Short mmCIF file of C-alpha atoms in Angstrom, two decimals:
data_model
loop_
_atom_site.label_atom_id
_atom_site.label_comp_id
_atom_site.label_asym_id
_atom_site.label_seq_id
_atom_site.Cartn_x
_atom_site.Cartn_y
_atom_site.Cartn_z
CA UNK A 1 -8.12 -4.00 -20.20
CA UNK A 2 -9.58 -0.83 -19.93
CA UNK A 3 -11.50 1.66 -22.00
CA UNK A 4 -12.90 5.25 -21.65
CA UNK A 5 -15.08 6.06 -24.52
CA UNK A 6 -15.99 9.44 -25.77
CA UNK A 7 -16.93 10.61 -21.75
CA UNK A 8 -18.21 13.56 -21.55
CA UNK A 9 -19.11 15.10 -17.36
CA UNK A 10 -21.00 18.41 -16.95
CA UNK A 11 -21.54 20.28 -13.67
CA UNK A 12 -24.55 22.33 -14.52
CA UNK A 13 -23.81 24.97 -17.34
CA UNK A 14 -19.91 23.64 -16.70
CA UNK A 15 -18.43 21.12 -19.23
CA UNK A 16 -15.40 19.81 -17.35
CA UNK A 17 -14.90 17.06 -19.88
CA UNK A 18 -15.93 16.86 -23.72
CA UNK A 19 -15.32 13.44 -24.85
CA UNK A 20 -12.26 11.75 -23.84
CA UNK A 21 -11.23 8.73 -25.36
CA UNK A 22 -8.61 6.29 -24.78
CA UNK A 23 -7.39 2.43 -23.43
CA UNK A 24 -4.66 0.42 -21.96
CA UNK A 25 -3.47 -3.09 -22.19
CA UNK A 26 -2.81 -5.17 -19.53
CA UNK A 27 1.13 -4.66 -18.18
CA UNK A 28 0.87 -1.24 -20.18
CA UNK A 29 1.51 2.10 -18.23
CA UNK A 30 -0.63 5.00 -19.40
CA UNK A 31 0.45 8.41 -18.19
CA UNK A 32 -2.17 10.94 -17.92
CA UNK A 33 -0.68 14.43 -17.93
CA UNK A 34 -2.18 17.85 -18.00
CA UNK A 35 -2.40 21.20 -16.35
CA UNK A 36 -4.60 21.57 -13.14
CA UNK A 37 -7.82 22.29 -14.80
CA UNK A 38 -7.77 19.77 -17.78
CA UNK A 39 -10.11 17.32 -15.86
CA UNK A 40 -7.81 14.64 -14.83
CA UNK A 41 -9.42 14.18 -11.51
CA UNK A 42 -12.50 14.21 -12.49
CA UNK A 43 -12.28 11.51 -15.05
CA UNK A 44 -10.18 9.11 -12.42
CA UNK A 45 -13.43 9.63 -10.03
CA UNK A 46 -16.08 8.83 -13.19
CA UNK A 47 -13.37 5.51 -13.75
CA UNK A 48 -13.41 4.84 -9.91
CA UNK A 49 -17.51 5.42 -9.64
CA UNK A 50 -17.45 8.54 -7.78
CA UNK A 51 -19.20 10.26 -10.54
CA UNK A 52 -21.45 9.26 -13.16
CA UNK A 53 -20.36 10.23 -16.58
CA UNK A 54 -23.21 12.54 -17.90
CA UNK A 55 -22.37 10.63 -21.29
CA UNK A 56 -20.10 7.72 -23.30
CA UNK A 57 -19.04 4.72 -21.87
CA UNK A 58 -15.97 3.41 -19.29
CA UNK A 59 -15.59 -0.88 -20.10
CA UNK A 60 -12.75 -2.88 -18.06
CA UNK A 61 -12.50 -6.23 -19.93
CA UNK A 62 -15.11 -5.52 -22.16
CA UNK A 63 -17.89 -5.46 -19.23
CA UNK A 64 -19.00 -1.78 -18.55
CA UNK A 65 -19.13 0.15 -15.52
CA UNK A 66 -20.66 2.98 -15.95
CA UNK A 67 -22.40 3.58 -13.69
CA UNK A 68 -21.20 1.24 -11.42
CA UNK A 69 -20.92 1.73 -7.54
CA UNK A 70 -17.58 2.65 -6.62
CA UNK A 71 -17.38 -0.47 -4.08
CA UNK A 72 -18.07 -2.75 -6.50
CA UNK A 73 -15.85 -1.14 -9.44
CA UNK A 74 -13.11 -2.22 -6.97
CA UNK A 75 -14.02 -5.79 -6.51
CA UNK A 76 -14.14 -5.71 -10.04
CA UNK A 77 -10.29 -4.45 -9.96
CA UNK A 78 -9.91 -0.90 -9.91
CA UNK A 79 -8.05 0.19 -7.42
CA UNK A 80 -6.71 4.12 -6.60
CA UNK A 81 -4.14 4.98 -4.40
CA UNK A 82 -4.31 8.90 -3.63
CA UNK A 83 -1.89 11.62 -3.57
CA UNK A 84 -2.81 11.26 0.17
CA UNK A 85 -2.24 7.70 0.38
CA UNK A 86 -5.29 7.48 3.03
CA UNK A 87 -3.11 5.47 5.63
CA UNK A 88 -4.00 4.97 8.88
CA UNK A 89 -0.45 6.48 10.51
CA UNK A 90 -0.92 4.99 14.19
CA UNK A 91 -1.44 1.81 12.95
CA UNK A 92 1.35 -0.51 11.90
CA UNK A 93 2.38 -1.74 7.99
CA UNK A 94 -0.34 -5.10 8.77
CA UNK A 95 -3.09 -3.09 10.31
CA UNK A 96 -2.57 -1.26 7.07
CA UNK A 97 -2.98 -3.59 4.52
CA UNK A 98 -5.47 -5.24 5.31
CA UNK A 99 -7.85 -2.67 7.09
CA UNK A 100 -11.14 -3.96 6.81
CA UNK A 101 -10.28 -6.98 5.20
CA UNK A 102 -8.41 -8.89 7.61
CA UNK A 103 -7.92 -12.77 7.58
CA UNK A 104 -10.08 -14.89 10.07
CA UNK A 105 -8.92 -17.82 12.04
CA UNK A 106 -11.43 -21.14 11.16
CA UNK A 107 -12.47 -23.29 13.69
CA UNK A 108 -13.70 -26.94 12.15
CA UNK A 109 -13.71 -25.25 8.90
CA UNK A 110 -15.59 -22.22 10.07
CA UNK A 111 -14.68 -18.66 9.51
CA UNK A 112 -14.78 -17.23 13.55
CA UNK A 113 -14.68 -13.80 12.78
CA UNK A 114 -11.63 -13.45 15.54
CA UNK A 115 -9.00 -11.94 13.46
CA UNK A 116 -5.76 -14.20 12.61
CA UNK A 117 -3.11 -11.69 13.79
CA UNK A 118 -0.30 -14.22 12.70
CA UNK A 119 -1.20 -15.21 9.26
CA UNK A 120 -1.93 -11.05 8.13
CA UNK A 121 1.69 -10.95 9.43
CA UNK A 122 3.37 -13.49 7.31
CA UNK A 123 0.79 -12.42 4.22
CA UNK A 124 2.28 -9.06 4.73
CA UNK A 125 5.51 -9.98 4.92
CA UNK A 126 5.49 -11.85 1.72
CA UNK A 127 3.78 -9.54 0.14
CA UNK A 128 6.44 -6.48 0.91
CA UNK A 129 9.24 -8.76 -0.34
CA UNK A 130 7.33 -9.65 -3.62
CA UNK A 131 6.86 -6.15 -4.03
CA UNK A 132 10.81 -5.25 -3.38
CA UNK A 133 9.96 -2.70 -0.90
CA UNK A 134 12.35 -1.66 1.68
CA UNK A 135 10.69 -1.84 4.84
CA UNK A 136 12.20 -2.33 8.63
CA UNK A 137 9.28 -4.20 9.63
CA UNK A 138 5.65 -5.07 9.15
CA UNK A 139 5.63 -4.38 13.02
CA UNK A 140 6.76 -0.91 12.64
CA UNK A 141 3.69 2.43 12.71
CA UNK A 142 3.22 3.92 9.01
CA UNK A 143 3.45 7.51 10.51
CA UNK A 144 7.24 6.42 11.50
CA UNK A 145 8.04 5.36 7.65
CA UNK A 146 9.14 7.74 4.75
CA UNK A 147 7.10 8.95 1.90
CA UNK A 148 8.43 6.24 -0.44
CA UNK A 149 8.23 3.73 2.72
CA UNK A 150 4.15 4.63 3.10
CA UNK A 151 3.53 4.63 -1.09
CA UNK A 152 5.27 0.98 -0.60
CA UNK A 153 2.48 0.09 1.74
CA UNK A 154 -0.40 2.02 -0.06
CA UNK A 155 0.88 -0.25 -3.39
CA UNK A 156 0.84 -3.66 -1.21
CA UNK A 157 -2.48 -2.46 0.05
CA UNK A 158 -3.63 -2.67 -3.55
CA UNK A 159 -2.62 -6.07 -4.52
CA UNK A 160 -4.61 -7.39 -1.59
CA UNK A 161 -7.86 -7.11 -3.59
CA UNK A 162 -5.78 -8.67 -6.86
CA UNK A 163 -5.96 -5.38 -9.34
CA UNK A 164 -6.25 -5.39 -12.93
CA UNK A 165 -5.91 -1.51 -12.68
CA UNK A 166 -3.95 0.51 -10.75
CA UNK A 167 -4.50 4.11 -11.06
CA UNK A 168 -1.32 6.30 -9.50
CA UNK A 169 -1.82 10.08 -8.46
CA UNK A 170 1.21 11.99 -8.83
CA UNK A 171 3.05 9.19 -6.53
CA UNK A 172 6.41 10.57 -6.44
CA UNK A 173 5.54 14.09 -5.09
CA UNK A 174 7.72 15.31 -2.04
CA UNK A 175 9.90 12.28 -2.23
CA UNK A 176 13.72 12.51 -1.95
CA UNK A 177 15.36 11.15 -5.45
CA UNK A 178 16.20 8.02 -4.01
CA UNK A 179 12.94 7.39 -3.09
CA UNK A 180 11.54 8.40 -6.44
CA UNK A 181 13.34 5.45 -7.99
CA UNK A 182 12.03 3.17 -5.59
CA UNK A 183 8.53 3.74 -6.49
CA UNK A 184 9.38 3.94 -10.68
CA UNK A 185 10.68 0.24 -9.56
CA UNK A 186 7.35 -0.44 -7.93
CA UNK A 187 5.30 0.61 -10.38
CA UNK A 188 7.51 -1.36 -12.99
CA UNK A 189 6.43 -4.51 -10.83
CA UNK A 190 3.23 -3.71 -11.22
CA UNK A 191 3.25 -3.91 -14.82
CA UNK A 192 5.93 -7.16 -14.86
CA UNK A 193 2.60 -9.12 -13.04
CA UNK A 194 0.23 -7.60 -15.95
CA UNK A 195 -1.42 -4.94 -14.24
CA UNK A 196 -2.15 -2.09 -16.03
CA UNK A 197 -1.17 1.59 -14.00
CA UNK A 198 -2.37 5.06 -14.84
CA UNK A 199 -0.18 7.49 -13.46
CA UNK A 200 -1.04 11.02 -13.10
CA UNK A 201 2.31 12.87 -12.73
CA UNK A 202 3.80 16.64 -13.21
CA UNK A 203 7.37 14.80 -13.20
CA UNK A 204 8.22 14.14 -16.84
CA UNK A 205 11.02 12.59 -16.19
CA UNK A 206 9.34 10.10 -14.10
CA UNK A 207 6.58 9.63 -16.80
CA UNK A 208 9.14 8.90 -19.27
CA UNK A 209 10.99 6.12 -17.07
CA UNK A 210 8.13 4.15 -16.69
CA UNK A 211 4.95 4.97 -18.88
CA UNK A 212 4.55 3.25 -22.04
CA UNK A 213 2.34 5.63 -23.36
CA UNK A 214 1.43 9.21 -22.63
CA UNK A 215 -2.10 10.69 -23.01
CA UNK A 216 -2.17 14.75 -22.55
CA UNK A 217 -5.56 16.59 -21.63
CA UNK A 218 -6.29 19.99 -21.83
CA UNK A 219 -9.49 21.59 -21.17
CA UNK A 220 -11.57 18.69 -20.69
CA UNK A 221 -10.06 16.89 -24.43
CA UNK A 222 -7.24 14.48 -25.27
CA UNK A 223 -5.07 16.49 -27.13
CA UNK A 224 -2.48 14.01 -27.49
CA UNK A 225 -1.79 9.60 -27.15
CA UNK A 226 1.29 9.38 -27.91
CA UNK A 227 3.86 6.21 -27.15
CA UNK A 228 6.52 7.25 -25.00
CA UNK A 229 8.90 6.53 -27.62
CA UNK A 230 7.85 8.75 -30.43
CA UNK A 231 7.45 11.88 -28.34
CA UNK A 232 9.96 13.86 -26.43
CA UNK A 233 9.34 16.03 -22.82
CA UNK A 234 9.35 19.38 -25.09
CA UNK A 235 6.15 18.20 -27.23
CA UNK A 236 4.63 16.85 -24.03
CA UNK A 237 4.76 20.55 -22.16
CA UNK A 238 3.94 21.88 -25.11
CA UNK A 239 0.98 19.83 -25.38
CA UNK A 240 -0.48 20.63 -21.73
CA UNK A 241 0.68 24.79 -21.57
CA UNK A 242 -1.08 24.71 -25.70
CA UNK A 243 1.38 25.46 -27.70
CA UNK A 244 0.81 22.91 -30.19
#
């Protein structure tokens, strides 16, 4: 579904990454892991179109984007929710979802451009008990819901432009450990309806609940692809600190 061939991204004199490689499958959850520094962020922004790679190739169902405008890389199906989630907290769970892209009413088979307040509601609705998420109401402001509550939203904010990838950043930071499992079970949903997640996470034990496969960078290089099953938490740390 997704490929990232031998990128490489220099800032001037600065080689922040020297030729990652690596894929994942449709329903398949890659974990990217790796000390602050190893140039995670930087290669989620060259997959998203932020940057351009300054060489090797990123391809999402064979067609590549390098290069592509970050805009359209989502239409395509790329979609990133942030450690900051980038909700709107006055507004309520709708407003949320589908900010910017809310359904019109048609008149005689015309789109009005007067938003349809009623069907975003039920769409919502529908789409927050697909996902599983515990929510009070659609009704209710973001800024009133708990971190798990608001990653719920961020996630149904996603499937509204029909992902093939979802890429996760550390989504289960600051959460209580109730709340944790509620968005391991969300992300498990995700890949149940074939969409394939990248989740950048410090918490190992989360990574090994849900990721299929675990990719460690250090320094810019993948240093280890490993399936989840074959590998155990003390070769992954020892993989990011160096020690292998």
């Amino acid at each position: 579904m997704l490929q990232i061939t031998d990128v490489k991204k220099n800032f001037g004199p600065v080689e922040v990454l020297r030729g990652v490689s690596f894929g994942l499958d449709a329903g398949e959850c890659v974990a990217l892991v790796g000390d602050n520094g190893a140039g995670k962020s930087t290669l989620m922004k060259i997959i998203t179109g932020v940057y351009t790679a300054s060489s090797g190739e990123v391809t999402l169902a064979d067609r590549s984007i390098t290069g592509t405008a970050p805009g359209e890389i989502r239409e395509l199906g790329i979609e990133m929710i942030y450690q900051s989630l980038e909700l709107a907290s006055q507004q309520d769970v709708t407003a949320n979802i589908f900010l910017g892209r809310e359904p019109t009413r048609k008149i005689m088979g015309f789109q009005t451009g007067v938003i349809d307040f009623k069907s975003a509601r039920a769409q919502a609705e529908e789409m927050i008990e697909q996902l599983g998420a515990r929510l009070p109401s659609v009704d209710i402001q973001v800024g009133n819901l708990s971190g798990g509550q608001q990653q719920s939203v961020a996630i149904a904010r996603a499937l509204t432009f029909s992902p093939k990838v979802v890429i996760m950043d550390e989504p289960t930071a600051a959460l209580a450990v109730r709340e944790i499992q509620h968005v391991l079970d969300l992300i498990k949903e995700l890949k149940s309806r074939g969409i394939a997640v990248i989740l950048i996470s410090h918490r190992l034990t989360d990574v090994f609940e849900v990721a299929d496969r675990i990719v460690a960078l250090r320094q810019g290089v993948v240093i280890a692809d490993e399936r989840t099953e074959d590998t155990t938490m003390q070769d992954v740390v020892a993989h990011i600190v160096g020690a292998h």
